[in-house]
GROMACS .gro file of C-alpha atoms in nm:
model
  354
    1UNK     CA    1   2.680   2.600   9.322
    2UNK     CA    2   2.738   2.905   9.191
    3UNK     CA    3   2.581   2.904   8.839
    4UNK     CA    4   2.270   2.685   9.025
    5UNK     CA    5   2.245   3.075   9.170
    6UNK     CA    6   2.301   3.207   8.880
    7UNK     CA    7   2.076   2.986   8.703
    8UNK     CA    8   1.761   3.083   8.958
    9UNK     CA    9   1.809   3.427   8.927
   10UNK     CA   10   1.798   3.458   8.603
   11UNK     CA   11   1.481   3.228   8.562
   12UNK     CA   12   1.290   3.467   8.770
   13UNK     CA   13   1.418   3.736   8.546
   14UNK     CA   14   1.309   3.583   8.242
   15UNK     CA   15   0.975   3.549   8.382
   16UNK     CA   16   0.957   3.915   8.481
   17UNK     CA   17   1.097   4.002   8.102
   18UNK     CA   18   0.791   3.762   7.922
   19UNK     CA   19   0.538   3.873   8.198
   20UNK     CA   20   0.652   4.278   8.076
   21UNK     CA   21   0.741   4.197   7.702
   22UNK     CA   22   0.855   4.514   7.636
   23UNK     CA   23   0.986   4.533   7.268
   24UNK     CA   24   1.322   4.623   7.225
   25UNK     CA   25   1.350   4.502   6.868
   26UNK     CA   26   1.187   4.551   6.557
   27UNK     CA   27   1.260   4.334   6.208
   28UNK     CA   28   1.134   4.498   5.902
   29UNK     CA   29   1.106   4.255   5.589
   30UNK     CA   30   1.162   4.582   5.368
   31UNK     CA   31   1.239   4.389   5.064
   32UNK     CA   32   1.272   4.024   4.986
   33UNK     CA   33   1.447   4.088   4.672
   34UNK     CA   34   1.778   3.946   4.684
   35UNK     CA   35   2.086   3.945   4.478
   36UNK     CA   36   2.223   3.626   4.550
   37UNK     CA   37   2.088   3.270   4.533
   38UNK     CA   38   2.232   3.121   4.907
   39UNK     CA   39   2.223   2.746   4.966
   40UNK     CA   40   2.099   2.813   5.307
   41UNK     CA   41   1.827   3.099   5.251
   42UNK     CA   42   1.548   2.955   5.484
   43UNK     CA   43   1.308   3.249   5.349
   44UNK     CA   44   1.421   3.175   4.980
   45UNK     CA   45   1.435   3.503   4.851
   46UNK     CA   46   1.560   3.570   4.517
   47UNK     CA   47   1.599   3.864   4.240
   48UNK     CA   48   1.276   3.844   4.147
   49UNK     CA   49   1.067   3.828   4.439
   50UNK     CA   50   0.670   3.783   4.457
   51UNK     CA   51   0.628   4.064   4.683
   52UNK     CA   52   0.673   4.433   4.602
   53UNK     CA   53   0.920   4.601   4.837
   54UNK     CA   54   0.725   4.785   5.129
   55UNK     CA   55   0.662   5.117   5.115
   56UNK     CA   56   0.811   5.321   5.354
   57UNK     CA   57   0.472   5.516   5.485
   58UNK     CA   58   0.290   5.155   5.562
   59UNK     CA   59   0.623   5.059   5.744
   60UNK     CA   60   0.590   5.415   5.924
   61UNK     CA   61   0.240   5.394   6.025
   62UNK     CA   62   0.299   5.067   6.199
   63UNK     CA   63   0.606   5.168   6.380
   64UNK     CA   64   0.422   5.534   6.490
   65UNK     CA   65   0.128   5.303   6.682
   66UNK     CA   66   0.397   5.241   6.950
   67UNK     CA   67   0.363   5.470   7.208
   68UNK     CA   68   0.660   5.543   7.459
   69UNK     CA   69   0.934   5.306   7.307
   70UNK     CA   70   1.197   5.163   7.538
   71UNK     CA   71   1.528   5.358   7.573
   72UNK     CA   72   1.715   5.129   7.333
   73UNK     CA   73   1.404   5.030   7.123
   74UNK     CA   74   1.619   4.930   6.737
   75UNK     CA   75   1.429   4.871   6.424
   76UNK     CA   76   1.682   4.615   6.212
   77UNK     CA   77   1.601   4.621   5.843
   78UNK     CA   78   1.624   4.321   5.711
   79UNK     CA   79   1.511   4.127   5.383
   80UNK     CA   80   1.612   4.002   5.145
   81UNK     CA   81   1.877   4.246   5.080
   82UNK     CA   82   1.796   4.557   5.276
   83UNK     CA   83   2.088   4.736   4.996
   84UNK     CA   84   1.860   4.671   4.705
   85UNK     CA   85   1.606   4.924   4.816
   86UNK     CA   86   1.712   5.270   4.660
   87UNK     CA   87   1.510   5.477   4.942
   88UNK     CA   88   1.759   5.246   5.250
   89UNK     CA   89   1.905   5.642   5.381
   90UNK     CA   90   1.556   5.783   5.345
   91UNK     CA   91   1.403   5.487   5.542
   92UNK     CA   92   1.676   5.490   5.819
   93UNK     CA   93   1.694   5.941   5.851
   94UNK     CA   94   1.307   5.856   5.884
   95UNK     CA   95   1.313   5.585   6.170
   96UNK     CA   96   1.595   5.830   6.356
   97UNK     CA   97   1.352   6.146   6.302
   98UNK     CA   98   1.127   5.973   6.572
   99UNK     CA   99   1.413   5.952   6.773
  100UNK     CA  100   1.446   5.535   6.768
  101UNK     CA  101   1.746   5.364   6.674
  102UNK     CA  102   1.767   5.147   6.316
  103UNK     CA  103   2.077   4.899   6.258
  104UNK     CA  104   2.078   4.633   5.949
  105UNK     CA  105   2.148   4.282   5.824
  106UNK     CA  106   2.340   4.233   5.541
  107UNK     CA  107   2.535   4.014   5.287
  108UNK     CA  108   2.794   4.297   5.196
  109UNK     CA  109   2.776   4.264   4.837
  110UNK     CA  110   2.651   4.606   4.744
  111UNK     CA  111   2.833   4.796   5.062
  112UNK     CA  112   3.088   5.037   4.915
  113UNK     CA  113   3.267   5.316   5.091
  114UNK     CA  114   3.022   5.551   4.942
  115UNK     CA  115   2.743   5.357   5.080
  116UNK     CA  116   2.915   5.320   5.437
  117UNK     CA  117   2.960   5.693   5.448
  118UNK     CA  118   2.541   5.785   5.368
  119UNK     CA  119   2.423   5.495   5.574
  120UNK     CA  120   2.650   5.660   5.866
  121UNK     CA  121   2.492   5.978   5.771
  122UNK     CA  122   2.168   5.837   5.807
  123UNK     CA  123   2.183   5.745   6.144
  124UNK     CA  124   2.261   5.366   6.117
  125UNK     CA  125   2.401   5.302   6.447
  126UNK     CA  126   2.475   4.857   6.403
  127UNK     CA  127   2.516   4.673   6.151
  128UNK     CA  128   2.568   4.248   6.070
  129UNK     CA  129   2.741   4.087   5.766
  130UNK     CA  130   2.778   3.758   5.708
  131UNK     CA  131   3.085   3.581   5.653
  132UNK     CA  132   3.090   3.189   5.569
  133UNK     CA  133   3.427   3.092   5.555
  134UNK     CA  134   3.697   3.158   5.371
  135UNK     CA  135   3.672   3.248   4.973
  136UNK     CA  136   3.573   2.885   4.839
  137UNK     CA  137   3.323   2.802   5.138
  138UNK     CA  138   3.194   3.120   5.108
  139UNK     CA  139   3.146   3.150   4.758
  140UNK     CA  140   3.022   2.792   4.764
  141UNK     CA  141   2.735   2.821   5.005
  142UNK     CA  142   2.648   3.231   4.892
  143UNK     CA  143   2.638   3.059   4.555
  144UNK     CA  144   2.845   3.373   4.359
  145UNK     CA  145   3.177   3.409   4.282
  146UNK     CA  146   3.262   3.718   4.396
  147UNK     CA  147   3.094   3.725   4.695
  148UNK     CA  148   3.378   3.690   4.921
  149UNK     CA  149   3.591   3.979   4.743
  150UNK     CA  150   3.270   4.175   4.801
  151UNK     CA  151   3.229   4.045   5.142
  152UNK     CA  152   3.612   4.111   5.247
  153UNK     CA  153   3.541   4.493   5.145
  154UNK     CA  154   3.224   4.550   5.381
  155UNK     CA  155   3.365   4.414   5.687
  156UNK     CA  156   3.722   4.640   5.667
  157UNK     CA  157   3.494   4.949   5.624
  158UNK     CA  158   3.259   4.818   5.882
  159UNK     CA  159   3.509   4.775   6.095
  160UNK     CA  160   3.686   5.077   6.030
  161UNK     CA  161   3.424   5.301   6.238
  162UNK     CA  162   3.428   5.348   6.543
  163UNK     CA  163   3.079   5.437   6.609
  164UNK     CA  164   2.926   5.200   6.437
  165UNK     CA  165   2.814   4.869   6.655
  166UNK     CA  166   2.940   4.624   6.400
  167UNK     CA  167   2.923   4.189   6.410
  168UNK     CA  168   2.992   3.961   6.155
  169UNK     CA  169   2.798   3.652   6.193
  170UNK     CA  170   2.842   3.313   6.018
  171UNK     CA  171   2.680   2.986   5.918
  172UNK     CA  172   2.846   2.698   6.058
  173UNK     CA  173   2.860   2.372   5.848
  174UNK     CA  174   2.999   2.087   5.689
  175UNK     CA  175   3.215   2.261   5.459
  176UNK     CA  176   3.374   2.558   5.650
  177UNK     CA  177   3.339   2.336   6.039
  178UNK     CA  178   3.761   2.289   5.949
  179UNK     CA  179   3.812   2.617   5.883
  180UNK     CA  180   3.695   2.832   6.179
  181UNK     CA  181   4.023   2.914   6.307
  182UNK     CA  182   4.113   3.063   5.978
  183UNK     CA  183   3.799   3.260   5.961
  184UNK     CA  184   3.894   3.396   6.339
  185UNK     CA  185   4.201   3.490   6.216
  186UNK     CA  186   4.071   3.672   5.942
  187UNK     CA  187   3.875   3.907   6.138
  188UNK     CA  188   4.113   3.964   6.354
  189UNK     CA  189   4.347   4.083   6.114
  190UNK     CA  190   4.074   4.309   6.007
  191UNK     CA  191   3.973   4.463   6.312
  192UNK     CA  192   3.642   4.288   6.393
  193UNK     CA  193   3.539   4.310   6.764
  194UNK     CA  194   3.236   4.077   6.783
  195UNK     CA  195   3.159   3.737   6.609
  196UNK     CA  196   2.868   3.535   6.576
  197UNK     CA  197   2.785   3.239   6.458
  198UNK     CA  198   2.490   3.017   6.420
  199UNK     CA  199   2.416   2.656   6.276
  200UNK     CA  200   2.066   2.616   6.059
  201UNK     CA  201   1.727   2.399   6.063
  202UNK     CA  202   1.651   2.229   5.764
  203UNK     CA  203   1.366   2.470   5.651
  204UNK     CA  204   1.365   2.645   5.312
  205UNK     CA  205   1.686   2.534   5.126
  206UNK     CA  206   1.843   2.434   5.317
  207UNK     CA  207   1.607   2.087   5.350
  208UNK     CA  208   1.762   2.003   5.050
  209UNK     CA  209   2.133   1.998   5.117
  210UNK     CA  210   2.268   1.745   5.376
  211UNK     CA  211   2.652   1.964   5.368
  212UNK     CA  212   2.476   2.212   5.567
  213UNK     CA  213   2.352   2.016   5.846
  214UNK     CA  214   2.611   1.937   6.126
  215UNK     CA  215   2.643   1.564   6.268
  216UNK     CA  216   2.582   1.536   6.627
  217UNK     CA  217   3.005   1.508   6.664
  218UNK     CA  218   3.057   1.793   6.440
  219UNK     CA  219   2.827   2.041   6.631
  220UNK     CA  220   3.037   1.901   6.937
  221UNK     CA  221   3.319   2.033   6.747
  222UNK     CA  222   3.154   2.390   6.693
  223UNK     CA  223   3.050   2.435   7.092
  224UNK     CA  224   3.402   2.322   7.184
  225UNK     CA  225   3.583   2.559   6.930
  226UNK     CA  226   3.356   2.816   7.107
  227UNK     CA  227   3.408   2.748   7.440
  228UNK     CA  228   3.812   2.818   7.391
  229UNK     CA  229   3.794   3.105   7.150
  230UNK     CA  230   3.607   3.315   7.436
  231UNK     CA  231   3.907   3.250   7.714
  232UNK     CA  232   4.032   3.492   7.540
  233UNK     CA  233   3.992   3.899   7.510
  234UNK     CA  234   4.067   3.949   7.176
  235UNK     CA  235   3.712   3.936   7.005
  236UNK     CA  236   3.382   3.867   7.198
  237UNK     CA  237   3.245   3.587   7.041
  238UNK     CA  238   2.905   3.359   7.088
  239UNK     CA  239   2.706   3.102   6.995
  240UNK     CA  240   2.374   3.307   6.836
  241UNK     CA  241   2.022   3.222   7.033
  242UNK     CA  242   1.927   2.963   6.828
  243UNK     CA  243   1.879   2.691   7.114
  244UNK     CA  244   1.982   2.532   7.411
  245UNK     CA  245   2.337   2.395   7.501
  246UNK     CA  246   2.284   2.225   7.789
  247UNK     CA  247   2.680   2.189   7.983
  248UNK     CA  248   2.785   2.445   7.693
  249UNK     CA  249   2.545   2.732   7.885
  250UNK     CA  250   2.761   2.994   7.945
  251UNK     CA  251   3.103   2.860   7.748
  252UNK     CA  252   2.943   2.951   7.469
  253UNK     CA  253   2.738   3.241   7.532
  254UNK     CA  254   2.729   3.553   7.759
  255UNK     CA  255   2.394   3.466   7.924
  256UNK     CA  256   2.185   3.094   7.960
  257UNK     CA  257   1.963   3.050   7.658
  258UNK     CA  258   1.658   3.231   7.620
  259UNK     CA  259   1.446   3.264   7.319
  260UNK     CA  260   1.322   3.635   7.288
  261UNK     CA  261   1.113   3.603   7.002
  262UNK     CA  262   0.730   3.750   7.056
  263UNK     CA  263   0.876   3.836   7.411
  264UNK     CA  264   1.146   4.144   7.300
  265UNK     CA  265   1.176   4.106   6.918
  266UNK     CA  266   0.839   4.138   6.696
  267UNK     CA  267   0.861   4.177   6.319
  268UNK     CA  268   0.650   4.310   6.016
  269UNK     CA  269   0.683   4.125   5.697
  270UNK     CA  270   0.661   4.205   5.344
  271UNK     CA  271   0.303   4.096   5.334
  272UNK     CA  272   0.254   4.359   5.661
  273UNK     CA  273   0.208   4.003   5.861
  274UNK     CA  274   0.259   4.093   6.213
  275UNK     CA  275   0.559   3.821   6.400
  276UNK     CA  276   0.768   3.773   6.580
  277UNK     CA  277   1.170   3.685   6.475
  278UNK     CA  278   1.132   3.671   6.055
  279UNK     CA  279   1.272   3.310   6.081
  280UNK     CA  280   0.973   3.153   6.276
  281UNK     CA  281   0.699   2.953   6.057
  282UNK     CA  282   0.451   3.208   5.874
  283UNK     CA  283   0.158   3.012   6.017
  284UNK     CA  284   0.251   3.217   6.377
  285UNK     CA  285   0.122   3.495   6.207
  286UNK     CA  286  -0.041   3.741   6.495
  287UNK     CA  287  -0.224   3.971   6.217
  288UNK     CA  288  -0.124   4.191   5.993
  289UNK     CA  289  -0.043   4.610   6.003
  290UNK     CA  290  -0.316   4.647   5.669
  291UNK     CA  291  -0.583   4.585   5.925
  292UNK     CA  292  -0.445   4.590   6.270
  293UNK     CA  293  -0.297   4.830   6.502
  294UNK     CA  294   0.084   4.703   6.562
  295UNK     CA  295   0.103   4.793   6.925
  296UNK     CA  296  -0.219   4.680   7.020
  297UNK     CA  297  -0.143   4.333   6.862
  298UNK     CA  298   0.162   4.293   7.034
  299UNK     CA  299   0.039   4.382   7.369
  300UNK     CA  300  -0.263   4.181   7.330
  301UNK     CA  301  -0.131   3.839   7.149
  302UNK     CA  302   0.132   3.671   7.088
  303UNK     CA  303   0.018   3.356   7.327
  304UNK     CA  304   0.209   3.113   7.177
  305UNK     CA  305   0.553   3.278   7.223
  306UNK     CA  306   0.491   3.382   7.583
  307UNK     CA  307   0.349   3.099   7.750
  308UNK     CA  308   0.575   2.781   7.516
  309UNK     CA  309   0.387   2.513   7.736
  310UNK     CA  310   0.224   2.372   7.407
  311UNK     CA  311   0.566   2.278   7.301
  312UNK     CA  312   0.577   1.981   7.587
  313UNK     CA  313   0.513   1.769   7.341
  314UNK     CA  314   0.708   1.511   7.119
  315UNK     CA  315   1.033   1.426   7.217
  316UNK     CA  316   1.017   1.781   7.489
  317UNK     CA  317   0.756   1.598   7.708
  318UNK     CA  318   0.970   1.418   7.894
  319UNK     CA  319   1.290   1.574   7.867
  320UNK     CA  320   1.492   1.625   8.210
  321UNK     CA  321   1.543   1.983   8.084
  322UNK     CA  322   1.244   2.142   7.936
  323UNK     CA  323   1.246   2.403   8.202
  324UNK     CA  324   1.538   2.568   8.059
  325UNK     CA  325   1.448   2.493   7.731
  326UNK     CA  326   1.110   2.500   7.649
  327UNK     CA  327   1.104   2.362   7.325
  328UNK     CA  328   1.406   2.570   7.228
  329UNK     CA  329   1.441   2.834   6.969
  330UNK     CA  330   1.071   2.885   6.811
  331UNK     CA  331   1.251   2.850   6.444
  332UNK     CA  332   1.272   2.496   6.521
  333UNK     CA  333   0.884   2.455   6.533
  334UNK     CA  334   0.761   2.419   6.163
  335UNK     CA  335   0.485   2.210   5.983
  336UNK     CA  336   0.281   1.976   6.152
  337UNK     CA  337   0.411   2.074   6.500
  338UNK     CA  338   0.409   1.772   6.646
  339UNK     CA  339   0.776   1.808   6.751
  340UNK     CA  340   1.076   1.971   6.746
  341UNK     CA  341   1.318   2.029   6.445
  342UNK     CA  342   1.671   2.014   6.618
  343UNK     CA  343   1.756   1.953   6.945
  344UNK     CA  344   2.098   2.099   7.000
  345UNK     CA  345   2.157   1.934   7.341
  346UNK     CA  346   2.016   1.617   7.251
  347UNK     CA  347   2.352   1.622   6.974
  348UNK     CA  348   2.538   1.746   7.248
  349UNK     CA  349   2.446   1.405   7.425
  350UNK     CA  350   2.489   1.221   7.153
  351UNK     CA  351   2.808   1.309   7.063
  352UNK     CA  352   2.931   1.246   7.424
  353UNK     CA  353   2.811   0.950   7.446
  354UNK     CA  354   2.922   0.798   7.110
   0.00000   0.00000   0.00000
């Protein structure tokens, strides 16, 4: 009874948040030069990318056509590797001179105490790293050897500020599924306070490798291992917003799913295409900042994230639990359209039932 309360009230939140859409966060494709070659890259970056890095003053004209930013309005650069650019202080001291916060996402290869210390200076105030697994796993899907030595590094200094809003996230699958509890205890050890983690679609490259996609049984496994790890108070962990969990709403994850994408988070990609999260198909494209004024675009589009009927369609037009779903995350809408990617409680069923 009480989380059909809770569950009411926060429907009629949600409908005030899509109805506002106020942005609270900004991606920024700076670069999608990247140093590694990951198994799982669904934007399939790589050393040599296609696109010249974006300059910071086109990034900066965009971001000054927002007028009035919320109070805890974050622009998170992303790529790519965000490490590779040699202007990343100037870009952040720039972003913090117009008094908005700027956090980053990255794979912790190039993060040395030197770095820590001018990205601090800077004004980076959060920062994500990605851990998957332990050294083999790791290694194995980051496709480098010495990725988890580098890895290892970035999270103790990470997590050796106090200031600093720091999370390590990681990619769930076949491979590194057994060793979660080993990974826990590995942060621990190292003083991480938050942990994410997150299965993938097959999109990208991750199409092409069946050990990355979870069996219906496995991804059981994952919401389970979830579900205990937060009864306790030692780390706050969750199950990222990629979809809906059905039962697992709220064992998994501080608040019931909701997909903020082109409703809170926009995006500006490497091209200047104007989006929502960087994950969703490019063909969701709501312009682009080389001919468009950012804010106006996102105050004025962005249809299909904030009314998701279209998506009752498929295998989501009849489903008992669209309402709290609504197609799920938009990540898992690619291609043709016709239907959705993953269904995460559909598994969930599955797996109970099997």
């Amino acid at each position: 009874m009480i989380n059909l309360i809770k569950k009411k009230v926060f429907q009629q939140i949600k409908k005030a948040e899509i109805k506002q859409h106020e942005l609270n966060y900004l991606f920024w494709e700076c670069t999608t030069r990247c140093n590694l070659n990951c198994l799982h890259c669904g934007s399939d970056c790589s050393k040599n990318s296609a696109f010249n890095d974006m300059p910071l003053n086109d990034f900066l004209k965009a971001l000054d056509t927002i007028k009035n930013p919320s109070s805890n309005f974050t622009v998170v650069l992303t790529g790519g590797e965000p490490l590779l650019r040699k202007d990343i202080e100037q870009c952040g001291r720039a972003i913090r001179q117009r008094g908005m916060k700027w956090s980053m996402v990255s794979n912790g290869h190039f993060y040395t105490a030197e770095k820590h210390n001018t990205l601090l200076n800077a004004g980076m105030g959060a920062l994500t790293i990605s851990l998957d697994g332990l050294e083999k796993s790791h290694n194995w899907l980051r496709n480098n050897d010495a990725s988890f030595s580098k890895v290892e590094k970035a999270i103790a200094l990470a997590a050796s500020s106090k200031r600093l809003n720091f999370d390590v996230v990681t990619c769930v699958n076949k491979i590194n599924l057994s060793e979660l509890q080993s990974v826990y205890d590995f942060l621990l050890e190292r003083g991480v306070k938050a942990w994410r983690l997150f299965t993938i679609i097959p999109i990208g490259r991750a199409s092409e490798n069946p050990n990355l996609l979870l069996a219906d049984n496995e991804f059981k496994q994952l919401m389970d291992f979830i579900a205990l790890k937060r009864k306790g108070e030692k780390m706050e962990i969750n199950f990222s917003c990629e979809g809906y969990v059905g039962d697992y709403e709220l064992k998994v994850r501080d608040s019931y799913f909701f997909c903020r994408a082109g409703i809170n988070i926009g995006s500006i990609l490497i091209d200047g295409s104007i989006m929502a999260c960087p994950n969703i198909d490019r063909s969701f494209s709501q312009g682009n900042i080389y001919q468009d004024n950012f804010f106006e675009i996102w105050q004025t589009k962005y249809h299909a994230f904030r009314d998701r009927s279209w998506t009752k369609k498929g295998e989501c037009a009849s489903c008992a639990d669209y309402k709290d779903c609504q197609g799920n995350g938009f990540h898992n809408w690619h291609g043709t359209l016709e239907n959705v990617l993953v269904c995460h409680n559909k598994k969930i069923q599955h797996a109970n039932n099997g």
